[in-house]
């Protein structure tokens, strides 16, 4: 029997946010030693880019894996928009006691995307979070994440 092709669809979203990297128990000097200029408590910003990979069968009726309108609502409106023009440290509860590293941001985003992509009966196969062309993280599932 012929089975439907499984294809991965990738969609990118962008948001601008401020953050800083500091540990409360360290002095200004120690924070600078550890995190460099990113430790400035007055914050700095990035134009973050998020690439989401979603896989599933191509539905013969539509020729699509996922209705891009549904993916846009999840990614842009439900998951990314709440971060846009925010200070991640001060305005996103997940980071109240956590460093706003790319690694932690990736876990935050994965945790919010996963149940939503699951609800479309699709697989979230990968997530890339970039703060610039030169620096990004990727996650492909399978490990324990921060709650
Ligand atoms: Ni930064």
XYZ file of N, CA and C and ligand atoms in Angstrom:
442
model
N 0.834 -1.202 0.000
C 0.000 0.000 0.000
C 0.873 1.257 0.000
N 0.443 2.232 -0.729
C 1.207 3.483 -0.818
C 0.948 4.364 0.412
N 2.011 4.850 1.027
C 1.819 5.746 2.173
C 2.149 7.177 1.762
N 1.569 8.105 2.490
C 1.794 9.528 2.187
C 3.243 9.896 2.484
N 3.783 10.810 1.688
C 5.155 11.275 1.921
C 5.206 12.075 3.204
N 6.305 11.889 3.927
C 6.504 12.674 5.144
C 7.493 13.788 4.824
N 7.086 15.004 5.056
C 7.895 16.173 4.703
C 8.058 17.060 5.932
N 9.203 17.715 6.020
C 9.425 18.680 7.098
C 9.207 20.095 6.580
N 8.382 20.829 7.265
C 8.107 22.235 6.918
C 8.823 23.111 7.937
N 9.489 24.147 7.439
C 10.214 25.047 8.334
C 9.636 26.448 8.218
N 9.299 27.005 9.357
C 8.800 28.382 9.358
C 9.604 29.235 10.326
N 9.910 30.443 9.883
C 10.720 31.360 10.671
C 9.851 32.461 11.269
N 10.161 32.829 12.501
C 9.513 33.981 13.129
C 10.592 34.847 13.751
N 10.285 36.111 13.879
C 11.281 37.041 14.426
C 10.674 37.837 15.565
N 11.512 38.161 16.548
C 11.058 39.088 17.587
C 12.258 39.855 18.118
N 11.966 41.039 18.647
C 13.014 41.868 19.242
C 12.804 41.872 20.746
N 13.883 41.645 21.491
C 13.743 41.640 22.952
C 15.037 42.101 23.597
N 14.881 42.601 24.813
C 16.032 43.001 25.617
C 16.311 41.930 26.664
N 17.554 41.845 27.077
C 17.883 40.926 28.175
C 19.239 41.293 28.747
N 19.568 40.665 29.859
C 20.919 40.751 30.417
C 21.239 39.420 31.064
N 22.528 39.172 31.221
C 22.975 37.926 31.857
C 23.661 38.282 33.164
N 22.986 38.002 34.263
C 23.519 38.323 35.594
C 23.063 37.284 36.591
N 23.923 36.999 37.544
C 23.521 36.171 38.685
C 23.442 37.089 39.902
N 22.297 37.021 40.593
C 22.029 37.950 41.694
C 23.092 37.850 42.795
N 23.624 36.646 42.983
C 24.563 36.462 44.096
C 25.967 36.981 43.779
N 26.203 37.388 42.542
C 27.525 37.894 42.173
C 27.546 39.424 42.162
N 28.724 39.974 42.412
C 28.903 41.428 42.329
C 28.930 41.855 40.857
N 28.866 43.162 40.631
C 28.967 43.680 39.266
C 30.236 43.177 38.586
N 31.306 43.236 39.363
C 32.613 42.844 38.823
C 32.637 41.353 38.451
N 32.101 40.523 39.356
C 32.078 39.071 39.091
C 31.160 38.743 37.915
N 30.036 39.436 37.849
C 29.136 39.210 36.720
C 29.816 39.576 35.404
N 30.558 40.677 35.416
C 31.245 41.092 34.192
C 32.293 40.060 33.794
N 32.974 39.512 34.809
C 33.999 38.507 34.536
C 33.379 37.276 33.871
N 32.183 36.936 34.319
C 31.510 35.729 33.828
C 30.806 35.969 32.489
N 30.097 37.077 32.381
C 29.215 37.286 31.217
C 29.634 38.447 30.313
N 30.693 39.158 30.692
C 31.147 40.266 29.852
C 30.119 41.388 29.822
N 30.080 42.150 28.703
C 29.173 43.292 28.602
C 27.704 42.893 28.722
N 27.385 41.621 28.454
C 25.989 41.156 28.577
C 25.483 41.245 30.007
N 26.404 41.443 30.969
C 25.993 41.513 32.375
C 25.445 42.894 32.740
N 25.532 43.861 31.858
C 25.015 45.205 32.129
C 23.529 45.143 32.505
N 23.224 45.540 33.742
C 21.849 45.413 34.253
C 20.861 46.323 33.539
N 21.355 47.262 32.736
C 20.455 48.120 31.960
C 20.031 47.440 30.651
N 20.549 46.247 30.413
C 20.109 45.381 29.317
C 20.641 45.802 27.941
N 20.552 44.868 27.023
C 20.853 45.113 25.611
C 19.856 44.274 24.807
N 19.821 44.478 23.507
C 18.778 43.812 22.735
C 19.288 42.969 21.589
N 18.421 42.072 21.140
C 18.702 41.257 19.952
C 17.460 41.205 19.080
N 17.692 41.035 17.781
C 16.604 40.672 16.880
C 16.670 39.156 16.734
N 15.918 38.473 17.559
C 15.968 37.007 17.592
C 15.238 36.422 16.392
N 15.747 35.278 15.938
C 15.068 34.529 14.876
C 14.824 33.106 15.354
N 13.625 32.636 15.115
C 13.219 31.301 15.552
C 12.825 30.490 14.317
N 13.460 29.353 14.096
C 13.089 28.463 12.994
C 12.485 27.190 13.578
N 11.257 26.937 13.210
C 10.561 25.757 13.724
C 10.436 24.728 12.613
N 10.790 23.492 12.918
C 10.652 22.395 11.956
C 9.507 21.492 12.398
N 8.548 21.334 11.496
C 7.365 20.532 11.793
C 7.242 19.456 10.714
N 7.097 18.206 11.130
C 7.037 17.117 10.150
C 5.718 16.369 10.240
N 5.302 15.871 9.101
C 4.083 15.066 9.050
C 3.836 14.613 7.633
N 2.795 13.823 7.460
C 2.468 13.353 6.108
C 1.862 14.476 5.272
N 2.113 14.432 3.985
C 1.473 15.381 3.081
C 0.044 14.893 2.842
N -0.928 15.701 3.218
C -2.317 15.286 3.061
C -2.702 15.359 1.588
N -3.190 14.236 1.045
C -3.483 14.215 -0.389
C -4.531 15.253 -0.799
N -5.468 15.546 0.103
C -6.549 16.488 -0.253
C -6.032 17.915 -0.404
N -5.025 18.284 0.403
C -4.556 19.679 0.392
C -3.169 19.839 -0.206
N -2.420 18.735 -0.297
C -1.031 18.829 -0.744
C -0.137 19.474 0.295
N -0.617 19.553 1.527
C 0.146 20.221 2.583
C 0.334 19.306 3.791
N 1.419 19.584 4.541
C 1.646 18.910 5.820
C 0.830 19.608 6.899
N 0.864 20.930 6.819
C 0.179 21.735 7.826
C -0.397 22.970 7.131
N -1.569 23.354 7.545
C -2.115 24.612 7.064
C -1.259 25.739 7.639
N -0.625 26.516 6.768
C 0.342 27.525 7.228
C -0.309 28.598 8.096
N -1.617 28.753 7.910
C -2.356 29.696 8.754
C -2.334 29.216 10.210
N -2.534 27.913 10.407
C -2.517 27.338 11.761
C -1.124 27.471 12.380
N -0.106 27.200 11.564
C 1.268 27.270 12.062
C 1.629 28.712 12.429
N 1.133 29.646 11.639
C 1.415 31.057 11.906
C 0.764 31.509 13.213
N -0.452 31.074 13.443
C -1.142 31.437 14.697
C -0.345 30.922 15.887
N 0.066 29.652 15.822
C 0.811 29.049 16.934
C 2.147 29.755 17.124
N 2.936 29.801 16.062
C 4.303 30.308 16.192
C 4.331 31.816 16.440
N 3.711 32.562 15.562
C 3.829 34.024 15.649
C 2.966 34.620 16.750
N 1.715 34.203 16.804
C 0.789 34.877 17.723
C 0.844 34.316 19.135
N 0.836 32.983 19.259
C 0.731 32.398 20.602
C 2.077 32.280 21.308
N 3.133 31.962 20.564
C 4.414 31.656 21.220
C 5.409 32.822 21.162
N 5.556 33.447 20.015
C 6.597 34.468 19.863
C 6.109 35.875 20.241
N 4.894 36.228 19.883
C 4.401 37.589 20.145
C 4.510 38.009 21.617
N 4.246 37.091 22.574
C 4.373 37.504 23.983
C 5.782 37.934 24.389
N 6.785 37.619 23.555
C 8.167 38.011 23.881
C 8.582 39.311 23.175
N 7.812 39.698 22.172
C 8.235 40.798 21.309
C 8.216 42.137 22.064
N 9.319 42.848 21.962
C 9.491 44.151 22.626
C 9.415 44.057 24.134
N 9.809 42.889 24.675
C 9.833 42.716 26.123
C 11.271 42.672 26.620
N 11.421 42.904 27.906
C 12.669 42.564 28.581
C 12.477 41.155 29.122
N 13.228 40.207 28.592
C 13.013 38.796 28.942
C 13.211 38.552 30.431
N 14.211 39.187 31.010
C 14.497 38.994 32.439
C 13.362 39.507 33.325
N 12.827 40.659 32.964
C 11.906 41.354 33.873
C 10.441 41.100 33.563
N 10.142 40.646 32.348
C 8.734 40.577 31.953
C 8.244 39.188 31.567
N 9.130 38.199 31.599
C 8.719 36.833 31.251
C 8.962 35.948 32.479
N 7.880 35.515 33.150
C 8.010 34.796 34.422
C 8.956 33.595 34.379
N 9.014 32.882 33.238
C 9.907 31.718 33.110
C 11.343 32.083 33.475
N 11.728 33.330 33.208
C 13.128 33.740 33.423
C 13.338 34.468 34.745
N 12.333 34.425 35.606
C 12.442 35.140 36.871
C 13.700 34.727 37.637
N 13.952 33.423 37.684
C 15.143 32.949 38.400
C 16.072 32.168 37.488
N 16.037 32.516 36.185
C 16.870 31.789 35.217
C 17.617 32.769 34.334
N 18.772 32.339 33.903
C 19.534 33.145 32.956
C 18.831 33.146 31.594
N 18.838 34.297 30.955
C 18.200 34.418 29.644
C 19.195 34.078 28.537
N 19.768 32.877 28.645
C 20.675 32.406 27.599
C 19.860 31.892 26.415
N 20.521 31.754 25.285
C 19.854 31.170 24.118
C 19.374 29.757 24.422
N 20.177 29.025 25.208
C 19.819 27.649 25.552
C 18.514 27.603 26.334
N 18.378 28.508 27.311
C 17.146 28.526 28.101
C 15.969 29.061 27.295
N 16.242 30.026 26.434
C 15.191 30.557 25.574
C 14.668 29.463 24.635
N 15.573 28.647 24.144
C 15.206 27.533 23.268
C 14.283 26.558 24.009
N 14.590 26.278 25.270
C 13.741 25.380 26.059
C 12.375 26.000 26.331
N 12.379 27.286 26.637
C 11.117 28.003 26.851
C 10.220 27.866 25.608
N 10.812 28.121 24.437
C 10.030 28.085 23.201
C 9.569 26.671 22.864
N 10.459 25.688 23.044
C 10.107 24.288 22.757
C 8.923 23.858 23.614
N 8.993 24.178 24.922
C 7.923 23.794 25.855
C 6.571 24.358 25.437
N 6.585 25.535 24.843
C 5.330 26.150 24.440
C 4.872 25.685 23.059
N 5.813 25.360 22.201
C 5.447 24.892 20.864
C 4.950 23.445 20.881
N 5.611 22.609 21.669
C 5.384 21.157 21.613
C 3.902 20.767 21.754
N 3.207 21.181 22.831
C 1.803 20.754 22.955
C 0.927 21.291 21.824
N 1.266 22.455 21.320
C 0.456 23.053 20.257
C 0.655 22.320 18.931
N 1.902 21.955 18.636
C 2.177 21.198 17.407
C 1.586 19.790 17.528
N 1.717 19.199 18.727
C 1.105 17.888 18.981
C -0.395 17.919 18.694
N -1.044 19.017 19.081
C -2.498 19.099 18.934
C -2.917 19.136 17.466
N -1.975 19.433 16.576
C -2.260 19.373 15.132
C -1.914 17.996 14.563
N -1.579 17.041 15.461
C -1.140 15.691 15.061
C 0.105 15.742 14.175
N 0.992 16.686 14.494
C 2.255 16.803 13.771
C 3.402 16.626 14.752
N 4.606 16.453 14.222
C 5.766 16.279 15.086
C 6.647 17.530 15.044
N 6.953 18.037 16.230
C 7.939 19.119 16.326
C 9.308 18.439 16.285
N 10.037 18.605 15.178
C 11.284 17.856 15.033
C 12.523 18.697 15.321
N 12.410 20.009 15.217
C 13.599 20.813 15.465
C 13.251 22.261 15.727
N 14.146 22.904 16.455
C 13.962 24.312 16.772
C 15.327 24.980 16.774
N 15.427 26.081 16.045
C 16.659 26.861 16.024
C 16.335 28.248 16.559
N 17.158 28.729 17.470
C 16.962 30.077 18.012
C 18.263 30.840 17.833
N 18.204 31.934 17.095
C 19.410 32.703 16.772
C 19.304 34.111 17.339
N 20.407 34.602 17.886
C 20.427 36.015 18.302
C 21.182 36.857 17.281
N 21.893 36.191 16.381
C 22.580 36.873 15.280
C 22.939 35.807 14.250
N 23.516 36.246 13.125
C 23.954 35.273 12.118
C 25.061 34.383 12.669
N 25.789 34.906 13.661
C 26.972 34.211 14.155
C 26.704 33.288 15.334
N 25.537 33.432 15.948
C 25.295 32.661 17.171
C 23.861 32.160 17.246
N 23.733 30.836 17.316
C 22.408 30.249 17.478
C 22.501 28.894 18.152
N 21.380 28.422 18.660
C 21.312 27.085 19.239
C 20.245 26.297 18.498
N 20.383 24.964 18.545
C 19.392 24.090 17.933
C 19.038 22.993 18.913
N 17.798 22.545 18.845
C 17.355 21.438 19.698
C 16.445 20.538 18.875
N 16.637 19.228 19.052
C 15.857 18.275 18.263
C 15.065 17.312 19.135
N 14.845 17.678 20.391
C 14.019 16.856 21.268
C 14.788 15.727 21.907
N 14.101 15.023 22.797
C 14.679 13.821 23.377
C 15.320 13.981 24.733
N 15.701 15.208 25.105
C 16.334 15.394 26.411
C 15.327 15.988 27.386
N 15.651 15.907 28.681
C 14.801 16.545 29.690
C 15.001 18.049 29.611
N 13.899 18.762 29.607
C 13.979 20.216 29.544
C 13.554 20.831 30.859
N 13.912 22.085 31.041
C 13.427 22.855 32.187
C 11.903 22.882 32.139
N 11.252 22.777 33.293
C 9.778 22.793 33.277
C 9.225 24.173 32.927
Ni 22.578 39.156 24.533
